[in-house]
Short mmCIF file of C-alpha atoms and ligand atoms in Angstrom, two decimals:
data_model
loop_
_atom_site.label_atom_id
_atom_site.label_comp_id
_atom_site.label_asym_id
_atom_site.label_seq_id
_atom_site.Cartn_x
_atom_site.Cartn_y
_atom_site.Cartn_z
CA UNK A 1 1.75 -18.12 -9.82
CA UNK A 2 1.19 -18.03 -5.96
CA UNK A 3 -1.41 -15.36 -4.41
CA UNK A 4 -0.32 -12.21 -2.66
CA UNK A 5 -0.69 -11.98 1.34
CA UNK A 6 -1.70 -9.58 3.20
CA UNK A 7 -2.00 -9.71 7.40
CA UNK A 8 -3.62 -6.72 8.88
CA UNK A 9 -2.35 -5.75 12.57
CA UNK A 10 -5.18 -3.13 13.46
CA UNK A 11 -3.06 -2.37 16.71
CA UNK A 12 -1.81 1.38 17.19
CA UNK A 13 -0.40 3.38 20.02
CA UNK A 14 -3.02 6.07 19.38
CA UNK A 15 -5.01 6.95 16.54
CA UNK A 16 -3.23 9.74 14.08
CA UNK A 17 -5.85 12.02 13.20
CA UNK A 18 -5.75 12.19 9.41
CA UNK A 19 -5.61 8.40 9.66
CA UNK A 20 -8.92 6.35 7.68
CA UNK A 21 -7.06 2.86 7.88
CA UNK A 22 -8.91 0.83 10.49
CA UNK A 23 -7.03 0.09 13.86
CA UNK A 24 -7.67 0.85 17.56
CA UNK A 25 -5.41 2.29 20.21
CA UNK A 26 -3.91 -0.39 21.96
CA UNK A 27 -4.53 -0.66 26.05
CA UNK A 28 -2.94 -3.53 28.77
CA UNK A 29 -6.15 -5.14 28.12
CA UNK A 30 -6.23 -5.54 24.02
CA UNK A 31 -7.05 -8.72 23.07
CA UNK A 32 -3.88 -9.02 20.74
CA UNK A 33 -3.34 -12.64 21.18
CA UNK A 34 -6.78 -13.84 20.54
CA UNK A 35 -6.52 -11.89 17.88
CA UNK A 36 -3.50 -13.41 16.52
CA UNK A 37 -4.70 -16.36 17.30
CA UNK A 38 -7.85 -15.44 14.92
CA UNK A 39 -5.46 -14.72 12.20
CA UNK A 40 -3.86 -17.97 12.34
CA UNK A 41 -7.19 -19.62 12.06
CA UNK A 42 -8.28 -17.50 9.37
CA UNK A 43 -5.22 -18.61 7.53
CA UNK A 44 -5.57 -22.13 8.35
CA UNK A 45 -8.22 -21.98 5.18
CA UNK A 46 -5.76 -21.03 3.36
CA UNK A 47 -3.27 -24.39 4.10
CA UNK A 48 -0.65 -25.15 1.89
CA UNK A 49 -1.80 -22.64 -0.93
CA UNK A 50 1.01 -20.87 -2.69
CA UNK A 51 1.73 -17.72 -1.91
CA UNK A 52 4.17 -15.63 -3.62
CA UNK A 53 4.35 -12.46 -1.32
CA UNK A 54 3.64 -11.54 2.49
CA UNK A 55 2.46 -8.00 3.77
CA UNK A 56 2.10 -7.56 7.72
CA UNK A 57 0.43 -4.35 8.00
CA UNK A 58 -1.57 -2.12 9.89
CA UNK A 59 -2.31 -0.64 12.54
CA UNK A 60 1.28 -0.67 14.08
CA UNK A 61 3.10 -4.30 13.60
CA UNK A 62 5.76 -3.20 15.52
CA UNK A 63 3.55 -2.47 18.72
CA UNK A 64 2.93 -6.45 18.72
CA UNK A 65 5.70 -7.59 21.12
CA UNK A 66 8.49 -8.98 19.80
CA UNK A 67 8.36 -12.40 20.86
CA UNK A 68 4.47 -12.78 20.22
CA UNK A 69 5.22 -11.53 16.55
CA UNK A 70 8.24 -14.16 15.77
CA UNK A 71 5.93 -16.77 16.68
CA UNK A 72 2.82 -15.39 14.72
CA UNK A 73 5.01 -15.36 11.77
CA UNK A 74 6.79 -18.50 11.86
CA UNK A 75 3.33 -19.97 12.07
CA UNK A 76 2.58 -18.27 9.18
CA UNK A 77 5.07 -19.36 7.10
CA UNK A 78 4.33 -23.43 8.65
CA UNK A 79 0.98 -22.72 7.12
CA UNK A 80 1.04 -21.10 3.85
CA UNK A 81 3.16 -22.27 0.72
CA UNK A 82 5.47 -19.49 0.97
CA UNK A 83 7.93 -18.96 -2.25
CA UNK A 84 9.97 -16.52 -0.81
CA UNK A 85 9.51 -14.04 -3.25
CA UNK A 86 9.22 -10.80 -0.72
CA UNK A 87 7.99 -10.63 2.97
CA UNK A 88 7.78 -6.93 3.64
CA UNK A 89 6.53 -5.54 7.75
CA UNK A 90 5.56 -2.29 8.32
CA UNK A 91 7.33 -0.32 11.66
CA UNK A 92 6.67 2.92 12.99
CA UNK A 93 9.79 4.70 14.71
CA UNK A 94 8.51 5.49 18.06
CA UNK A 95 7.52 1.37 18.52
CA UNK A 96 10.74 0.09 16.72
CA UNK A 97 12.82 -1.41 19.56
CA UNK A 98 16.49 -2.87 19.17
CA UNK A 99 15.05 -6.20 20.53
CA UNK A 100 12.53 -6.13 17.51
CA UNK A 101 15.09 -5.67 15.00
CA UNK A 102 17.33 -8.59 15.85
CA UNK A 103 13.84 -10.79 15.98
CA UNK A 104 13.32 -9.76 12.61
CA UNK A 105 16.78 -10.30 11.31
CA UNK A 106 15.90 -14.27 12.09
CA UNK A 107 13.05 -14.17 9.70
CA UNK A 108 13.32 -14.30 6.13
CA UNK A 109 12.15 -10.53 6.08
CA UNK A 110 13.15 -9.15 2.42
CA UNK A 111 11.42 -5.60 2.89
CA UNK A 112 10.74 -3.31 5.67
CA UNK A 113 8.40 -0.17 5.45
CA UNK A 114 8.93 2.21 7.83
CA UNK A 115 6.08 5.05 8.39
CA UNK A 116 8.44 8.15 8.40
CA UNK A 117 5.72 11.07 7.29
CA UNK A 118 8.33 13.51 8.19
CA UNK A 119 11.66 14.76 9.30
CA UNK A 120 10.19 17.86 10.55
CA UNK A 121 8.81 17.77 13.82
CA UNK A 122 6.56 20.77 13.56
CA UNK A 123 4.76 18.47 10.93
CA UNK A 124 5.02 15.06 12.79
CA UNK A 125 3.26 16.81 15.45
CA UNK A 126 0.24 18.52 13.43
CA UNK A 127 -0.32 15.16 12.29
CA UNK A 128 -0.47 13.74 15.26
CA UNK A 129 2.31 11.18 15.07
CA UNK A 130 3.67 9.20 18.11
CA UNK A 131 7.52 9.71 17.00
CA UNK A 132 9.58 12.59 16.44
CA UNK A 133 12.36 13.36 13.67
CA UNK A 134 14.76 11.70 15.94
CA UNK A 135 13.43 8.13 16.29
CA UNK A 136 12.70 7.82 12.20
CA UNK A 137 16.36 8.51 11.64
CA UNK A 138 17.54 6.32 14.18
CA UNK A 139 15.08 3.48 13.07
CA UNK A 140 16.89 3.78 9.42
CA UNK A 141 19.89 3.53 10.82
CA UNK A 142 19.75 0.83 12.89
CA UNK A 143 17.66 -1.03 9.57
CA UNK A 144 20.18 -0.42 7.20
CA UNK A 145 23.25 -1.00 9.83
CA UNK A 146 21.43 -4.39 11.10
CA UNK A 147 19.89 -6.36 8.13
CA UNK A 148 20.03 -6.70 4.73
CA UNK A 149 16.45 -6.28 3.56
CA UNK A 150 15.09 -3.55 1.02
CA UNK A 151 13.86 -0.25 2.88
CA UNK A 152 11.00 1.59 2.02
CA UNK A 153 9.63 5.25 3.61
CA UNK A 154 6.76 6.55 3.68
CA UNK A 155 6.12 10.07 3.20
CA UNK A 156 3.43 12.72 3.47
CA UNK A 157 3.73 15.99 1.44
CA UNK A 158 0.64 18.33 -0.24
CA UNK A 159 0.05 18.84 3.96
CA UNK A 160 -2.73 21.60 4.46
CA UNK A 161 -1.19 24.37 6.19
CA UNK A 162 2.06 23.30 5.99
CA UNK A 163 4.77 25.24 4.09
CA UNK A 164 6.20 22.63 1.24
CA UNK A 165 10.11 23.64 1.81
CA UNK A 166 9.43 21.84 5.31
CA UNK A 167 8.35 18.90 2.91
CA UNK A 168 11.20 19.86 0.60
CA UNK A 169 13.81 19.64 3.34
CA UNK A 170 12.72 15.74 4.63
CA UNK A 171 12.59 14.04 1.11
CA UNK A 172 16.26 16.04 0.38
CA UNK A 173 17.05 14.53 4.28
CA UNK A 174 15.87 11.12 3.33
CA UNK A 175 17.11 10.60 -0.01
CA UNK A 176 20.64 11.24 1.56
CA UNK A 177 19.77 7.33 2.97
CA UNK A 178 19.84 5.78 -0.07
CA UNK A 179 17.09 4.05 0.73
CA UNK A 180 15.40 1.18 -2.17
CA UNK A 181 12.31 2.73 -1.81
CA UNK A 182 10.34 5.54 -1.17
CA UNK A 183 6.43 5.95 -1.00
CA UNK A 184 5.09 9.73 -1.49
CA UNK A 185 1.19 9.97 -1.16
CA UNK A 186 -0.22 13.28 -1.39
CA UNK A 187 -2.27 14.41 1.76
CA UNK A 188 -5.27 13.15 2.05
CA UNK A 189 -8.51 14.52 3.36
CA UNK A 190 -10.64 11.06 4.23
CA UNK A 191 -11.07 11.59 8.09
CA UNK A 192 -12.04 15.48 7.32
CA UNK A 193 -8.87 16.63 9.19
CA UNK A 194 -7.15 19.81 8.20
CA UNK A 195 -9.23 19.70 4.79
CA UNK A 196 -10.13 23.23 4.72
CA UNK A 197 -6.99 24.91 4.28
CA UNK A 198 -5.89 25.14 0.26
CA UNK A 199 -2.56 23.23 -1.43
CA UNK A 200 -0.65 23.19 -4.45
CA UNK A 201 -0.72 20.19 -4.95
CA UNK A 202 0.20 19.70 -8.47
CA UNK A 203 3.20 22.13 -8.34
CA UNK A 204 4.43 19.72 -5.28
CA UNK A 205 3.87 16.41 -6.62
CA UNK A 206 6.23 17.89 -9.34
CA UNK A 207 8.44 19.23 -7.21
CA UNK A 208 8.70 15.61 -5.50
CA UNK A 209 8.32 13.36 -8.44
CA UNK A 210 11.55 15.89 -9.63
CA UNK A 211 13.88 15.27 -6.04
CA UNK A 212 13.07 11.63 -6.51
CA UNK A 213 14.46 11.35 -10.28
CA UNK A 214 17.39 13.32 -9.68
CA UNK A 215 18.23 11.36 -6.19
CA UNK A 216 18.05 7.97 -8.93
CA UNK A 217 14.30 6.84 -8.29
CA UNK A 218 12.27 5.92 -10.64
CA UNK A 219 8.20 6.51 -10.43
CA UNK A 220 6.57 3.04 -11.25
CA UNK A 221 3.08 4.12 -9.82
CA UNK A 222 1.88 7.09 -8.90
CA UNK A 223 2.87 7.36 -5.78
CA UNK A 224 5.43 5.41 -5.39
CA UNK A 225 9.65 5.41 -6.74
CA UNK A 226 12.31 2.71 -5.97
CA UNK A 227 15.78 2.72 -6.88
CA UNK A 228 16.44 0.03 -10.14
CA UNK A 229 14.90 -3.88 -9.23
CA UNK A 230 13.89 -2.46 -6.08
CA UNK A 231 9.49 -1.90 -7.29
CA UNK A 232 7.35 -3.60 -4.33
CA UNK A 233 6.32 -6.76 -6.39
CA UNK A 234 3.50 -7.16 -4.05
CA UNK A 235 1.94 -3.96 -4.50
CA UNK A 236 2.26 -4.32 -8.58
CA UNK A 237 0.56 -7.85 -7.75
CA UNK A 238 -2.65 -5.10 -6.42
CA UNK A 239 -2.09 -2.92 -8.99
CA UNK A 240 -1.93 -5.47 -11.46
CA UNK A 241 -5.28 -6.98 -9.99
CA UNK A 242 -3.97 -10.40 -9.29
CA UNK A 243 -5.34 -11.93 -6.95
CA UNK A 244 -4.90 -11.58 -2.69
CA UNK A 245 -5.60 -13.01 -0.04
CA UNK A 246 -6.29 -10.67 3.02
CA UNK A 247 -6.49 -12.00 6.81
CA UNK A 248 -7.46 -9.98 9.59
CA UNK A 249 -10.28 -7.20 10.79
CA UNK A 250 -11.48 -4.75 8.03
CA UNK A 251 -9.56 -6.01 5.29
CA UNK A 252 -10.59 -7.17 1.18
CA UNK A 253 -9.74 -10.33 -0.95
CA UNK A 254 -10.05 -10.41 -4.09
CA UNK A 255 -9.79 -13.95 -5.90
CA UNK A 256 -10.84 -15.53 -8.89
CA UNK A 257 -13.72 -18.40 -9.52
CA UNK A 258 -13.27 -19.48 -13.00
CA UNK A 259 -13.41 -16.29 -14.45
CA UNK A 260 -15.26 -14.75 -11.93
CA UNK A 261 -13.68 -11.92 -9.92
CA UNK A 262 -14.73 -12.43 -6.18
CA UNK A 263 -14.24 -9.74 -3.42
CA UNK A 264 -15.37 -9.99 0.21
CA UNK A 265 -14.68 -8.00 3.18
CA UNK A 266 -13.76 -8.70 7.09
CA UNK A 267 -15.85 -6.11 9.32
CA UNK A 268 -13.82 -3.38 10.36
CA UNK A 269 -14.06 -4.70 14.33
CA UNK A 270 -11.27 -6.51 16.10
CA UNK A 271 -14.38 -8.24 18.54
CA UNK A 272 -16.38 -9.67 15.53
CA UNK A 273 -12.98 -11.06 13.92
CA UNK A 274 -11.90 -12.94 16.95
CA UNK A 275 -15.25 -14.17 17.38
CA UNK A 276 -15.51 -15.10 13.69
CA UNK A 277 -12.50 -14.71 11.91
CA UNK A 278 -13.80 -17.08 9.15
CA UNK A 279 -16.73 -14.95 8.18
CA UNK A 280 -17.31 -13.61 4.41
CA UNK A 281 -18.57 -9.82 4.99
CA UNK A 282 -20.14 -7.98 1.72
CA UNK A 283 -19.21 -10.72 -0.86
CA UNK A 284 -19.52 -9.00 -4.29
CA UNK A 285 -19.12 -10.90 -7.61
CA UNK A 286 -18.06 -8.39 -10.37
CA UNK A 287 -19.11 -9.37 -14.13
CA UNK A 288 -16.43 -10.02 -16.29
CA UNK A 289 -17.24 -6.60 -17.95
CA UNK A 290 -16.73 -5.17 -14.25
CA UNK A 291 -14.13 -6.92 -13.99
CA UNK A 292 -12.19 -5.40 -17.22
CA UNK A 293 -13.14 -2.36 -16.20
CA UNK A 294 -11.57 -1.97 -12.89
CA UNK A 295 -8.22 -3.74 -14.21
CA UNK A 296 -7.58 -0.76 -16.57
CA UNK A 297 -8.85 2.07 -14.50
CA UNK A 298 -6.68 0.91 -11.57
CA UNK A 299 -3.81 -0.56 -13.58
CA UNK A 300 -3.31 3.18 -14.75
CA UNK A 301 -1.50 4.21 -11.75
CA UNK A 302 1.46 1.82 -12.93
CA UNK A 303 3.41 4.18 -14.84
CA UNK A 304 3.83 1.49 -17.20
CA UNK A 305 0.21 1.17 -17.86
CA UNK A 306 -2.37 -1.34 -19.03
CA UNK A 307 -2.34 -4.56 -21.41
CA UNK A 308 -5.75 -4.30 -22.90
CA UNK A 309 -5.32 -7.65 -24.74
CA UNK A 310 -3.85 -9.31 -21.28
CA UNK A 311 -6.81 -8.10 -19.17
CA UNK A 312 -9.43 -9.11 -22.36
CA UNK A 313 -7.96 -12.57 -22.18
CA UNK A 314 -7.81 -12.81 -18.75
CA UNK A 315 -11.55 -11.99 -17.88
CA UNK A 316 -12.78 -13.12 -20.99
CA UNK A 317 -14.52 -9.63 -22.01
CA UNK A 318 -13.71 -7.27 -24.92
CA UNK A 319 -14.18 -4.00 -24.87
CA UNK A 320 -17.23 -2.46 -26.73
CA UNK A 321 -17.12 0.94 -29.06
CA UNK A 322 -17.98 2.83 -26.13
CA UNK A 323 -15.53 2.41 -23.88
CA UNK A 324 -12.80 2.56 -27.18
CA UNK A 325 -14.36 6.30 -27.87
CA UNK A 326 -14.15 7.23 -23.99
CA UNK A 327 -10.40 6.05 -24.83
CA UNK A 328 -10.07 7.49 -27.95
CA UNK A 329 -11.21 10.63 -26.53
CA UNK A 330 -8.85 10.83 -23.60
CA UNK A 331 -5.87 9.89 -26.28
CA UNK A 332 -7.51 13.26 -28.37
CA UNK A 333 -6.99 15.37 -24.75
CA UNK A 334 -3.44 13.83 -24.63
CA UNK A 335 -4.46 12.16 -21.01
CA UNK A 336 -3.57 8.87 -22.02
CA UNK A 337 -1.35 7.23 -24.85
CA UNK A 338 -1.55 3.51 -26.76
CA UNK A 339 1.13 1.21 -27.72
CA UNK A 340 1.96 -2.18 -28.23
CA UNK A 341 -1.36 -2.57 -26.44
CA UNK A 342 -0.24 -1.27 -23.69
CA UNK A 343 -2.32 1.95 -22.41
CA UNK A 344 -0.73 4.30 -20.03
CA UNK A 345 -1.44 7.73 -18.96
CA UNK A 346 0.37 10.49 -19.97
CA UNK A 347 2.41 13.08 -17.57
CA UNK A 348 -0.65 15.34 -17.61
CA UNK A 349 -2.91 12.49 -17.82
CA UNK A 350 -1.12 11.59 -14.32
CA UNK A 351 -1.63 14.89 -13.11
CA UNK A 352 -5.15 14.53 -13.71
CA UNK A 353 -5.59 10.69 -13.06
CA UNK A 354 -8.84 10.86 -11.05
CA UNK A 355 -10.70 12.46 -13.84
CA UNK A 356 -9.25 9.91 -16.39
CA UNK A 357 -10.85 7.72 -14.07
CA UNK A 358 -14.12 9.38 -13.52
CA UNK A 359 -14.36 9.13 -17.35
CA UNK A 360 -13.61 5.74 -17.72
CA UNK A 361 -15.89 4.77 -15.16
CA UNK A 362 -19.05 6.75 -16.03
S1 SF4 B 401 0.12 4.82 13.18
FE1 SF4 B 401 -0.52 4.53 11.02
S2 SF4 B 401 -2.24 3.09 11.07
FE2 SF4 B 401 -1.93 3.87 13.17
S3 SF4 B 401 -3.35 5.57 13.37
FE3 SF4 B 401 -1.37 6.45 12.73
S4 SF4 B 401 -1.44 6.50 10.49
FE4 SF4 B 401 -3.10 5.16 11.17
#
């Protein structure tokens, strides 16, 4: 099985305020093809190793220009061992133009993810968004009347001072697009923006997780619903703690050394990557116990859950009485649910998933 890809393009028009994923506004004078350029040496490591699936991500891929980005990815794929399992890019509306689309058609694109938020432009604009209502719609038009790759949205709902019908009303908008996929992540409070005002946010994630059922999309991780065959195999591949490989400024890998589970880090600092883009920032080698560890607690935001006996034979460690009570425990609170070796959290235990976590952890 090939390793999952994931190109970071830390490139925006302006810096949404809520927003903790690194990037920089771009100017006239951002270095975006040296940094390309880094990227492409970066990956040059990487030479003929199989890779199953490619993310391009951000930042704002679609800011790149159009022509610069056809060649950054055709090198890409000269490089890499592609399979052609799924090649997703991530667009934002307002940069989306009809010269980038046809570009993309030409490349074996299977997957587009489009950063939506919202149909309301009261709440585009308290968040600080560079598009309005208009563009988004226009942008999923123009995808699904132009190509014939997979579609995914984000959204934004459990929005501090926002009223949830305004939430309500875009995800009943949205699902009228038919779309393969659709990715709802609560609000969330990392840059310290808008945190002060109080949600509901377990009445709305119900409320959502309810649209998206009844509009035919199923929830195969917690924040996330596609329409049947339609799951984001490279995300499961994260979920699922295989292994990735991640190029570009501020981003993780994660791969294995025997049965050692490696992760290092780029610096989040589009200057140090170009003038290092081979360097190994805050490598961490986990134990194998670490290692287990971290498979289940993550793996439980698959709605499908965990194989115990998988992840025991695949880092070589088996779980001790304590962890088993902790387990045992959470199965007595009805959080989380065993069978077939398979352990998966329960609808309340998803409701409460950080503090399955927490327990698992501690
Ligand atoms: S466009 Fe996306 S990546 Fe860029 S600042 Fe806004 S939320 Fe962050």
């Amino acid at each position: 099985m090939g390793y999952a890809l994931y190109i970071h393009l830390p490139f925006c028009i302006r810096k949404c305020p809520y927003c903790d994923f690194y990037s920089e506004p771009v100017s006239a004078s951002s270095p975006i093809d040296s940094y390309l350029n880094a990227c492409l040496t970066e990956l040059n490591t990487f030479k003929g190793v199989a890779i199953d699936t490619i993310y391009i991500g951000g930042g704002t891929p679609s800011i790149i220009p159009a022509v610069k980005l056809d060649k950054f990815i055709r090198a890409t794929l000269s490089t890499v061992n592609y399979s052609g399992s799924e090649m997703t890019i991530e667009l934002n509306p307002d940069s989306t133009s009809d010269e980038f689309i046809s570009m993309l058609s030409e490349l074996p694109i299977t997957r587009f993810s489009v950063g939506v938020q919202s149909l309301n432009n009261d709440v585009l604009r308290l968040l600080g968004r560079p598009h309005n209502a208009e563009q988004a719609k226009q942008v999923l038009d123009k995808l699904q009347n132009r190509t014939n790759a997979a579609i995914n949205a984000d959204i934004i709902y459990d929005i501090p001072t926002v009223n949830p019908r305004a939430i309500y009303e875009t995800l009943q908008e949205l699902t009228l697009y038919n779309l393969e996929h659709i990715s709802a992540y609560s609000y969330s409070p990392d840059t310290g923006y808008l945190t002060t005002a109080p949600t509901d946010e377990p009445e709305q994630t119900e409320h959502v997780c309810a649209m998206l059922k009844t509009a035919g999309y199923e929830r195969y991780e917690v924040s996330n619903f596609a329409k049947a065959s339609c799951r984001s195999v490279h995300n499961q591949k994260y979920w699922g703690m295989s292994e990735y490989i991640g190029i570009g400024a501020g981003v993780h890998s994660m791969l294995y050394n025997e049965r050692q589970r490696i992760r290092y880090s780029h610096k989040p600092s589009i200057e140090s990557y170009i003038n290092n883009p081979i360097a190994r920032d805050e490598l961490e080698t986990y134990t194998a116990e670490q290692a287990a560890l971290e498979s289940v607690v993550f793996g439980l935001r698959q709605i499908d859950g965990v194989d115990i006996k998988l992840i025991e034979t695949r880092t070589g460690h088996s779980f001790d009485t304590s962890f088993l009570e902790k387990v045992q425990y959470l199965i007595a609170q009805e959080l989380l649910c065993y069978e077939n070796n398979f352990l998966r959290a329960t609808d309340k235990g998803l409701m409460l998933l950080n503090q399955v976590m927490l327990h698992l952890w501690s």
